[in-house]
PDB file of C-alpha atoms and ligand atoms in Angstrom:
ATOM      1  CA  MET R   1      -2.228 -43.051 -18.059  1.00 42.00           C
ATOM      2  CA  GLU R   2      -2.373 -43.206 -14.281  1.00 45.00           C
ATOM      3  CA  LYS R   3      -3.233 -39.944 -12.615  1.00 60.00           C
ATOM      4  CA  GLY R   4      -0.179 -38.752 -10.683  1.00 77.00           C
ATOM      5  CA  HIS R   5       0.097 -36.754  -7.520  1.00 90.00           C
ATOM      6  CA  GLY R   6      -0.862 -33.115  -7.588  1.00 94.00           C
ATOM      7  CA  LEU R   7       1.587 -30.240  -7.458  1.00 95.00           C
ATOM      8  CA  LEU R   8       2.190 -28.284  -4.280  1.00 97.00           C
ATOM      9  CA  ILE R   9       2.740 -24.656  -5.229  1.00 97.00           C
ATOM     10  CA  ILE R  10       4.233 -22.384  -2.608  1.00 98.00           C
ATOM     11  CA  LEU R  11       3.851 -18.633  -3.094  1.00 97.00           C
ATOM     12  CA  SER R  12       5.923 -16.452  -0.804  1.00 95.00           C
ATOM     13  CA  GLY R  13       7.104 -12.898  -0.850  1.00 91.00           C
ATOM     14  CA  PRO R  14       6.907  -9.797   1.288  1.00 86.00           C
ATOM     15  CA  SER R  15       3.632  -8.654   2.780  1.00 80.00           C
ATOM     16  CA  GLY R  16       2.230  -6.195   0.210  1.00 81.00           C
ATOM     17  CA  ALA R  17       3.905  -7.877  -2.793  1.00 87.00           C
ATOM     18  CA  GLY R  18       0.431  -8.817  -3.975  1.00 89.00           C
ATOM     19  CA  LYS R  19       0.510 -12.574  -3.344  1.00 92.00           C
ATOM     20  CA  GLY R  20      -3.127 -12.540  -2.262  1.00 91.00           C
ATOM     21  CA  THR R  21      -4.344 -10.769  -5.393  1.00 93.00           C
ATOM     22  CA  LEU R  22      -2.305 -13.048  -7.666  1.00 96.00           C
ATOM     23  CA  CYS R  23      -3.496 -16.122  -5.848  1.00 95.00           C
ATOM     24  CA  GLN R  24      -7.160 -15.094  -6.113  1.00 94.00           C
ATOM     25  CA  GLU R  25      -6.812 -14.389  -9.813  1.00 97.00           C
ATOM     26  CA  LEU R  26      -5.012 -17.671 -10.413  1.00 97.00           C
ATOM     27  CA  LEU R  27      -7.753 -19.563  -8.574  1.00 96.00           C
ATOM     28  CA  ARG R  28     -10.372 -17.788 -10.660  1.00 97.00           C
ATOM     29  CA  GLN R  29      -8.644 -18.746 -13.898  1.00 97.00           C
ATOM     30  CA  MET R  30      -7.751 -22.284 -12.787  1.00 96.00           C
ATOM     31  CA  PRO R  31     -10.839 -23.639 -11.013  1.00 94.00           C
ATOM     32  CA  ASP R  32      -9.226 -27.042 -10.364  1.00 94.00           C
ATOM     33  CA  LEU R  33      -6.495 -25.454  -8.283  1.00 97.00           C
ATOM     34  CA  ARG R  34      -7.163 -25.729  -4.567  1.00 97.00           C
ATOM     35  CA  TYR R  35      -6.275 -23.047  -2.016  1.00 97.00           C
ATOM     36  CA  SER R  36      -5.003 -24.217   1.350  1.00 97.00           C
ATOM     37  CA  VAL R  37      -6.711 -22.136   4.047  1.00 98.00           C
ATOM     38  CA  SER R  38      -4.188 -21.323   6.764  1.00 98.00           C
ATOM     39  CA  MET R  39      -4.704 -21.082  10.485  1.00 98.00           C
ATOM     40  CA  THR R  40      -3.737 -17.889  12.294  1.00 98.00           C
ATOM     41  CA  THR R  41      -3.917 -16.326  15.743  1.00 98.00           C
ATOM     42  CA  ARG R  42      -4.328 -12.791  14.369  1.00 97.00           C
ATOM     43  CA  THR R  43      -7.736 -11.138  14.374  1.00 96.00           C
ATOM     44  CA  PRO R  44      -9.740 -10.919  11.125  1.00 96.00           C
ATOM     45  CA  ARG R  45      -9.478  -7.781   8.992  1.00 92.00           C
ATOM     46  CA  PRO R  46     -12.737  -6.241   7.808  1.00 93.00           C
ATOM     47  CA  GLY R  47     -14.177  -8.478   5.107  1.00 94.00           C
ATOM     48  CA  GLU R  48     -12.154 -11.544   6.045  1.00 95.00           C
ATOM     49  CA  VAL R  49     -14.277 -14.646   6.472  1.00 97.00           C
ATOM     50  CA  GLU R  50     -13.604 -17.573   8.805  1.00 98.00           C
ATOM     51  CA  GLY R  51     -12.718 -20.702   6.819  1.00 97.00           C
ATOM     52  CA  VAL R  52     -12.308 -18.743   3.573  1.00 95.00           C
ATOM     53  CA  HIS R  53      -9.378 -16.418   4.223  1.00 94.00           C
ATOM     54  CA  TYR R  54      -8.122 -18.090   7.383  1.00 97.00           C
ATOM     55  CA  PHE R  55      -9.166 -20.268  10.262  1.00 98.00           C
ATOM     56  CA  PHE R  56      -8.893 -17.705  13.065  1.00 98.00           C
ATOM     57  CA  ARG R  57      -7.926 -19.547  16.224  1.00 98.00           C
ATOM     58  CA  PRO R  58      -6.823 -18.721  19.774  1.00 98.00           C
ATOM     59  CA  ARG R  59      -3.144 -19.158  20.565  1.00 97.00           C
ATOM     60  CA  GLN R  60      -3.811 -22.146  22.808  1.00 97.00           C
ATOM     61  CA  GLU R  61      -5.551 -24.073  20.053  1.00 97.00           C
ATOM     62  CA  PHE R  62      -2.773 -23.214  17.597  1.00 98.00           C
ATOM     63  CA  GLU R  63      -0.169 -24.464  20.050  1.00 97.00           C
ATOM     64  CA  SER R  64      -1.973 -27.751  20.492  1.00 97.00           C
ATOM     65  CA  MET R  65      -1.975 -28.165  16.676  1.00 97.00           C
ATOM     66  CA  ILE R  66       1.809 -27.661  16.746  1.00 97.00           C
ATOM     67  CA  ALA R  67       2.182 -30.186  19.562  1.00 97.00           C
ATOM     68  CA  GLY R  68       0.079 -32.731  17.663  1.00 97.00           C
ATOM     69  CA  ASP R  69       2.147 -32.262  14.464  1.00 95.00           C
ATOM     70  CA  ASP R  70      -1.072 -31.284  12.728  1.00 96.00           C
ATOM     71  CA  LEU R  71       0.566 -28.468  10.776  1.00 97.00           C
ATOM     72  CA  LEU R  72       2.641 -29.014   7.642  1.00 96.00           C
ATOM     73  CA  GLU R  73       4.542 -25.881   8.602  1.00 97.00           C
ATOM     74  CA  TRP R  74       4.049 -22.939  10.894  1.00 97.00           C
ATOM     75  CA  ALA R  75       5.736 -19.652  11.731  1.00 97.00           C
ATOM     76  CA  ALA R  76       5.556 -16.723  14.093  1.00 95.00           C
ATOM     77  CA  PHE R  77       5.227 -13.617  11.911  1.00 90.00           C
ATOM     78  CA  CYS R  78       4.875 -10.084  13.296  1.00 85.00           C
ATOM     79  CA  ASP R  79       3.627 -11.299  16.718  1.00 89.00           C
ATOM     80  CA  HIS R  80       1.156 -13.884  15.406  1.00 96.00           C
ATOM     81  CA  TYR R  81       1.216 -17.543  14.493  1.00 98.00           C
ATOM     82  CA  TYR R  82       0.402 -18.742  10.986  1.00 98.00           C
ATOM     83  CA  GLY R  83       0.318 -22.365   9.836  1.00 98.00           C
ATOM     84  CA  THR R  84      -0.873 -24.813   7.194  1.00 98.00           C
ATOM     85  CA  PRO R  85      -3.243 -27.547   8.379  1.00 97.00           C
ATOM     86  CA  ARG R  86      -1.523 -30.708   7.239  1.00 95.00           C
ATOM     87  CA  PHE R  87      -4.165 -33.325   6.615  1.00 94.00           C
ATOM     88  CA  ALA R  88      -6.183 -31.501   3.940  1.00 94.00           C
ATOM     89  CA  VAL R  89      -3.076 -30.667   1.891  1.00 96.00           C
ATOM     90  CA  GLU R  90      -1.632 -34.179   1.999  1.00 93.00           C
ATOM     91  CA  GLN R  91      -4.960 -35.713   1.119  1.00 94.00           C
ATOM     92  CA  ALA R  92      -5.550 -33.388  -1.853  1.00 95.00           C
ATOM     93  CA  ILE R  93      -2.047 -33.886  -3.300  1.00 94.00           C
ATOM     94  CA  ARG R  94      -2.401 -37.647  -3.022  1.00 92.00           C
ATOM     95  CA  ALA R  95      -5.745 -37.425  -4.812  1.00 94.00           C
ATOM     96  CA  GLY R  96      -4.020 -35.683  -7.737  1.00 94.00           C
ATOM     97  CA  GLN R  97      -5.196 -32.156  -6.955  1.00 96.00           C
ATOM     98  CA  ASP R  98      -2.876 -29.185  -7.287  1.00 96.00           C
ATOM     99  CA  VAL R  99      -2.727 -27.155  -4.084  1.00 97.00           C
ATOM    100  CA  ILE R 100      -1.479 -23.620  -3.614  1.00 98.00           C
ATOM    101  CA  LEU R 101      -0.108 -22.239  -0.347  1.00 97.00           C
ATOM    102  CA  GLU R 102       0.396 -18.544   0.269  1.00 96.00           C
ATOM    103  CA  ILE R 103       2.880 -18.451   3.110  1.00 95.00           C
ATOM    104  CA  GLU R 104       5.855 -16.521   4.427  1.00 91.00           C
ATOM    105  CA  ILE R 105       9.447 -17.672   4.121  1.00 92.00           C
ATOM    106  CA  GLN R 106      10.146 -19.498   7.384  1.00 93.00           C
ATOM    107  CA  GLY R 107       7.193 -21.753   6.582  1.00 96.00           C
ATOM    108  CA  ALA R 108       8.266 -22.230   2.973  1.00 96.00           C
ATOM    109  CA  LEU R 109      11.706 -23.369   4.132  1.00 95.00           C
ATOM    110  CA  GLN R 110      10.093 -25.947   6.424  1.00 96.00           C
ATOM    111  CA  ILE R 111       8.047 -27.259   3.497  1.00 95.00           C
ATOM    112  CA  LYS R 112      11.190 -27.458   1.376  1.00 94.00           C
ATOM    113  CA  LYS R 113      12.698 -29.854   3.914  1.00 93.00           C
ATOM    114  CA  ARG R 114       9.556 -31.890   4.225  1.00 91.00           C
ATOM    115  CA  PHE R 115       8.377 -31.753   0.626  1.00 91.00           C
ATOM    116  CA  PRO R 116      11.265 -30.750  -1.664  1.00 92.00           C
ATOM    117  CA  GLN R 117       9.279 -31.476  -4.826  1.00 91.00           C
ATOM    118  CA  GLY R 118       7.086 -28.432  -4.154  1.00 95.00           C
ATOM    119  CA  VAL R 119       7.131 -25.584  -6.665  1.00 97.00           C
ATOM    120  CA  PHE R 120       8.669 -22.690  -4.729  1.00 97.00           C
ATOM    121  CA  THR R 121       7.772 -19.317  -6.188  1.00 98.00           C
ATOM    122  CA  PHE R 122       8.735 -15.921  -4.837  1.00 97.00           C
ATOM    123  CA  ILE R 123       6.635 -12.845  -5.611  1.00 96.00           C
ATOM    124  CA  VAL R 124       8.403  -9.486  -5.490  1.00 93.00           C
ATOM    125  CA  PRO R 125       7.054  -5.970  -5.812  1.00 91.00           C
ATOM    126  CA  PRO R 126       8.622  -3.814  -8.553  1.00 89.00           C
ATOM    127  CA  SER R 127      10.333  -1.708  -5.836  1.00 88.00           C
ATOM    128  CA  LEU R 128      10.316  -1.085  -2.084  1.00 85.00           C
ATOM    129  CA  ASP R 129       8.562   2.249  -2.682  1.00 88.00           C
ATOM    130  CA  VAL R 130       5.717   0.456  -4.426  1.00 88.00           C
ATOM    131  CA  LEU R 131       5.597  -2.051  -1.574  1.00 85.00           C
ATOM    132  CA  SER R 132       5.301   0.714   1.023  1.00 87.00           C
ATOM    133  CA  GLU R 133       2.623   2.437  -1.036  1.00 89.00           C
ATOM    134  CA  ARG R 134       0.602  -0.779  -1.352  1.00 84.00           C
ATOM    135  CA  ILE R 135       0.680  -1.536   2.372  1.00 83.00           C
ATOM    136  CA  HIS R 136      -0.327   2.052   3.217  1.00 87.00           C
ATOM    137  CA  LYS R 137      -3.141   1.979   0.660  1.00 86.00           C
ATOM    138  CA  ARG R 138      -4.541  -1.224   2.146  1.00 80.00           C
ATOM    139  CA  GLY R 139      -5.211   0.902   5.223  1.00 80.00           C
ATOM    140  CA  THR R 140      -5.662  -2.094   7.500  1.00 81.00           C
ATOM    141  CA  GLU R 141      -2.548  -1.757   9.655  1.00 82.00           C
ATOM    142  CA  THR R 142      -1.225   0.850  12.072  1.00 88.00           C
ATOM    143  CA  GLU R 143       1.946   2.753  11.100  1.00 90.00           C
ATOM    144  CA  GLU R 144       3.905   0.719  13.660  1.00 90.00           C
ATOM    145  CA  VAL R 145       2.769  -2.566  12.126  1.00 87.00           C
ATOM    146  CA  ILE R 146       3.482  -1.225   8.618  1.00 87.00           C
ATOM    147  CA  GLN R 147       7.048  -0.324   9.582  1.00 89.00           C
ATOM    148  CA  LYS R 148       7.552  -3.766  11.080  1.00 87.00           C
ATOM    149  CA  ARG R 149       6.225  -5.395   7.903  1.00 85.00           C
ATOM    150  CA  LEU R 150       8.487  -3.274   5.692  1.00 88.00           C
ATOM    151  CA  ALA R 151      11.553  -4.176   7.774  1.00 89.00           C
ATOM    152  CA  THR R 152      10.560  -7.852   7.549  1.00 87.00           C
ATOM    153  CA  ALA R 153      10.104  -7.472   3.770  1.00 87.00           C
ATOM    154  CA  ILE R 154      13.688  -6.276   3.323  1.00 88.00           C
ATOM    155  CA  GLN R 155      14.989  -9.288   5.280  1.00 88.00           C
ATOM    156  CA  GLU R 156      12.750 -11.615   3.296  1.00 88.00           C
ATOM    157  CA  LEU R 157      14.156 -10.512  -0.062  1.00 89.00           C
ATOM    158  CA  GLU R 158      17.437 -12.161   0.906  1.00 90.00           C
ATOM    159  CA  TYR R 159      15.822 -15.573   0.603  1.00 93.00           C
ATOM    160  CA  ILE R 160      14.962 -15.442  -3.096  1.00 93.00           C
ATOM    161  CA  SER R 161      17.767 -17.876  -3.914  1.00 94.00           C
ATOM    162  CA  GLU R 162      15.971 -20.609  -1.943  1.00 95.00           C
ATOM    163  CA  TYR R 163      13.142 -20.534  -4.479  1.00 97.00           C
ATOM    164  CA  ASP R 164      12.719 -22.139  -7.918  1.00 97.00           C
ATOM    165  CA  TYR R 165      11.042 -19.136  -9.547  1.00 97.00           C
ATOM    166  CA  VAL R 166      10.711 -15.396  -9.035  1.00 96.00           C
ATOM    167  CA  VAL R 167       7.848 -13.322 -10.439  1.00 97.00           C
ATOM    168  CA  VAL R 168       7.814  -9.519 -10.312  1.00 94.00           C
ATOM    169  CA  ASN R 169       4.291  -8.341  -9.605  1.00 94.00           C
ATOM    170  CA  ASP R 170       4.145  -5.128 -11.576  1.00 92.00           C
ATOM    171  CA  GLU R 171       0.966  -5.717 -13.567  1.00 94.00           C
ATOM    172  CA  VAL R 172      -1.341  -8.390 -12.198  1.00 96.00           C
ATOM    173  CA  PRO R 173      -2.395  -9.984 -15.540  1.00 97.00           C
ATOM    174  CA  VAL R 174       1.247 -10.322 -16.621  1.00 97.00           C
ATOM    175  CA  ALA R 175       2.284 -11.827 -13.286  1.00 97.00           C
ATOM    176  CA  VAL R 176      -0.669 -14.256 -13.361  1.00 98.00           C
ATOM    177  CA  ASP R 177       0.292 -15.375 -16.872  1.00 98.00           C
ATOM    178  CA  LYS R 178       3.801 -16.053 -15.631  1.00 98.00           C
ATOM    179  CA  LEU R 179       2.463 -18.142 -12.748  1.00 98.00           C
ATOM    180  CA  LYS R 180       0.259 -20.117 -15.138  1.00 97.00           C
ATOM    181  CA  SER R 181       3.264 -20.744 -17.388  1.00 97.00           C
ATOM    182  CA  ILE R 182       5.239 -22.022 -14.419  1.00 97.00           C
ATOM    183  CA  LEU R 183       2.476 -24.489 -13.584  1.00 96.00           C
ATOM    184  CA  VAL R 184       2.196 -25.665 -17.171  1.00 94.00           C
ATOM    185  CA  ALA R 185       5.973 -26.176 -17.343  1.00 95.00           C
ATOM    186  CA  GLU R 186       5.993 -28.101 -14.059  1.00 94.00           C
ATOM    187  CA  LYS R 187       3.234 -30.372 -15.380  1.00 90.00           C
ATOM    188  CA  CYS R 188       5.319 -31.069 -18.519  1.00 90.00           C
ATOM    189  CA  ARG R 189       8.451 -32.100 -16.651  1.00 88.00           C
ATOM    190  CA  VAL R 190       9.832 -35.438 -17.804  1.00 82.00           C
ATOM    191  CA  LYS R 191      11.477 -36.051 -14.472  1.00 73.00           C
ATOM    192  CA  ARG R 192       9.652 -34.979 -11.370  1.00 68.00           C
ATOM    193  CA  LYS R 193      11.596 -34.890  -8.166  1.00 61.00           C
ATOM    194  CA  PRO R 194      10.801 -38.069  -6.156  1.00 59.00           C
ATOM    195  CA  PHE R 195       7.540 -37.947  -4.231  1.00 62.00           C
ATOM    196  CA  VAL R 196       7.976 -37.921  -0.462  1.00 65.00           C
ATOM    197  CA  PHE R 197       6.141 -36.235   2.348  1.00 70.00           C
ATOM    198  CA  LYS R 198       8.744 -36.633   5.059  1.00 69.00           C
ATOM    199  CA  GLY R 199       7.209 -37.644   8.364  1.00 67.00           C
ATOM    200  CA  GLU R 200       3.818 -37.936   6.714  1.00 62.00           C
ATOM    201  CA  SER R 201       0.708 -38.601   8.734  1.00 52.00           C
ATOM    202  CA  THR R 202      -1.182 -41.691   7.582  1.00 47.00           C
TER     203      THR R 202
HETATM  204  P1  LIG X   1      -1.385 -11.478   6.696  1.00 95.63           P
HETATM  205  O1  LIG X   1      -1.455 -11.170   8.153  1.00 95.63           O
HETATM  206  O2  LIG X   1      -1.004 -10.271   5.872  1.00 95.63           O
HETATM  207  O3  LIG X   1      -2.629 -12.185   6.181  1.00 95.63           O
HETATM  208  O4  LIG X   1      -0.203 -12.538   6.490  1.00 95.63           O
HETATM  209  C1  LIG X   1       1.081 -12.264   6.958  1.00 95.63           C
HETATM  210  C2  LIG X   1       2.071 -13.224   6.326  1.00 95.63           C
HETATM  211  O5  LIG X   1       1.784 -14.557   6.752  1.00 95.63           O
HETATM  212  C3  LIG X   1       1.984 -13.244   4.796  1.00 95.63           C
HETATM  213  O6  LIG X   1       3.309 -13.242   4.279  1.00 95.63           O
HETATM  214  C4  LIG X   1       1.299 -14.545   4.498  1.00 95.63           C
HETATM  215  O7  LIG X   1       1.689 -15.098   3.251  1.00 95.63           O
HETATM  216  C5  LIG X   1       1.819 -15.402   5.623  1.00 95.63           C
HETATM  217  N1  LIG X   1       0.999 -16.594   5.882  1.00 95.63           N
HETATM  218  C6  LIG X   1      -0.320 -16.760   5.681  1.00 95.63           C
HETATM  219  N2  LIG X   1      -0.671 -18.012   5.984  1.00 95.63           N
HETATM  220  C7  LIG X   1       0.460 -18.664   6.369  1.00 95.63           C
HETATM  221  C8  LIG X   1       0.747 -20.000   6.789  1.00 95.63           C
HETATM  222  O8  LIG X   1      -0.091 -20.886   6.864  1.00 95.63           O
HETATM  223  N3  LIG X   1       2.029 -20.268   7.116  1.00 95.63           N
HETATM  224  C9  LIG X   1       3.021 -19.342   7.038  1.00 95.63           C
HETATM  225  N4  LIG X   1       4.245 -19.729   7.356  1.00 95.63           N
HETATM  226  N5  LIG X   1       2.794 -18.088   6.640  1.00 95.63           N
HETATM  227  C10 LIG X   1       1.521 -17.748   6.312  1.00 95.63           C
END
């Protein structure tokens, strides 16, 4: 049987919902899954590594990527730019690899227009109290930034209906199992949505 195109899995959800932890665990359990490293203009947090967690880039360079249509999607989030470098994702999907993106909602909605056959999955925390507790515990943001992120989180929850799946991240192993089940189910689909990367680079 001919090897088909890979799946594009989009994980979104409020900052502090635990997308990063789930994504890391999923990648550990599914070594063939490929993580798309995003580009951002924010500064690295302690322990974050260039090219592993993000490509940290100056604003000017990010803007020239936008101008060159080199990003599959991008968004301004809490005063910084974030975006998905386009070429690597398109190439991997075409080669039959499954790729996972961990991105916020404005970006996910852009992907939905450009690549509707993506698997759109929303991660939610069990409650807003838990969300607040998780962001505080991370200890990497100032109180002002935390408040901004919490306000953004409440707005973001309104977009769940745009997604195909929702996973509550209460216990990590349970949430990871749910994500794995989603991927297995998507692979077993009889009818995949038609394959198009609208406005694709060649
Ligand atoms: P953080 O600063 O906490 O790493 O990320 C802030 C938000 O930006 C998170 O919701 C994260 O998922 C999102 N994000 C990370 N990379 C991208 C990207 O390439 N595009 C978009 N649209 N959002 C991203």
